[in-house]
Amino acid sequence: MFNGCTNLKSVTNINPDVETFRAFFSDCKNLVTPPTIPNKVNNFMYAFRNCSNITTTPTIPDSVHNMLGAFYGCSKLTSASIQGANVVNLVNTFYG
């Protein structure tokens, strides 16, 4: 959706019916404030990959199952919040 929008700093009001966040904000290098993640999202692969200016993750809802590389390359990340125990793939989620 916003993949590669390098000047994007924040986003509000994501449609609550969105079910996939795959590469949603990937390479948005100036994103500082991640939005609230809708409760229906299940695929979070590479959602914030290379968003190098975020310092905290949004709360990850219970509906998320796949977080492959979700925060890969988020080098300023200092805290994370994953609510549910439904995540089955965390490979490289916080790498880099």
XYZ file of C-alpha atoms in Angstrom:
96
model
C 0.000 0.000 0.000
C 2.595 2.615 1.121
C 5.634 0.536 0.135
C 8.536 2.828 -0.731
C 6.871 6.125 0.290
C 10.109 7.553 1.630
C 8.634 10.910 2.721
C 5.805 9.370 4.760
C 6.135 10.209 8.482
C 2.834 8.993 9.950
C -0.481 7.412 8.991
C -3.800 7.353 10.823
C -7.096 5.582 10.271
C -6.210 2.345 8.489
C -9.367 0.643 7.193
C -10.500 -1.795 9.942
C -11.306 -4.463 7.324
C -7.687 -4.785 6.086
C -6.489 -8.391 6.491
C -2.951 -8.249 5.137
C -0.115 -5.887 5.964
C 2.406 -7.638 3.713
C 5.076 -5.005 2.909
C 2.469 -2.342 3.763
C 5.068 0.217 4.919
C 8.203 -1.499 3.646
C 11.019 0.981 2.894
C 9.168 3.987 4.337
C 12.444 5.196 5.789
C 11.041 8.393 7.347
C 8.046 6.775 9.035
C 8.290 7.676 12.722
C 4.898 6.739 14.154
C 3.413 3.379 13.130
C -0.396 3.291 12.957
C -2.753 1.120 14.983
C -3.007 -2.306 13.336
C -6.576 -3.433 12.544
C -7.776 -6.497 14.457
C -8.440 -8.486 11.259
C -4.830 -8.427 10.011
C -3.354 -11.942 9.751
C -0.377 -11.528 7.395
C 2.301 -9.145 8.667
C 5.219 -10.246 6.469
C 7.751 -7.435 5.917
C 5.122 -4.916 7.131
C 7.676 -2.349 8.363
C 10.858 -3.686 6.728
C 13.563 -1.004 6.586
C 11.489 1.606 8.414
C 14.661 2.769 10.072
C 13.155 5.648 12.083
C 10.490 3.847 14.111
C 11.465 3.256 17.741
C 8.524 1.150 18.872
C 6.203 -1.332 17.246
C 2.466 -0.922 17.135
C 0.608 -3.497 19.230
C 0.335 -6.658 17.145
C -3.217 -8.069 17.382
C -4.077 -11.712 18.148
C -5.202 -12.226 14.544
C -1.609 -12.063 13.203
C -0.071 -15.429 12.283
C 2.878 -14.564 10.068
C 5.498 -11.962 11.035
C 8.323 -13.016 8.709
C 10.756 -10.073 8.514
C 8.102 -7.678 9.847
C 10.614 -5.280 11.443
C 13.708 -6.310 9.484
C 16.116 -3.372 9.262
C 14.340 -1.248 11.889
C 17.627 -0.280 13.502
C 16.202 2.288 15.979
C 13.578 -0.072 17.404
C 13.794 -0.156 21.217
C 10.503 -1.836 22.244
C 7.938 -4.257 20.851
C 4.425 -5.379 21.764
C 3.024 -8.681 20.505
C -0.292 -9.548 22.159
C -1.208 -12.996 20.977
C 0.214 -16.443 20.943
C -1.095 -17.105 17.432
C 2.084 -16.071 15.619
C 3.674 -19.110 13.997
C 6.431 -17.464 11.947
C 8.851 -14.999 13.540
C 11.819 -15.655 11.223
C 13.958 -12.494 10.929
C 11.181 -10.423 12.508
C 13.618 -8.168 14.374
C 16.757 -8.719 12.309
C 18.985 -5.701 11.716
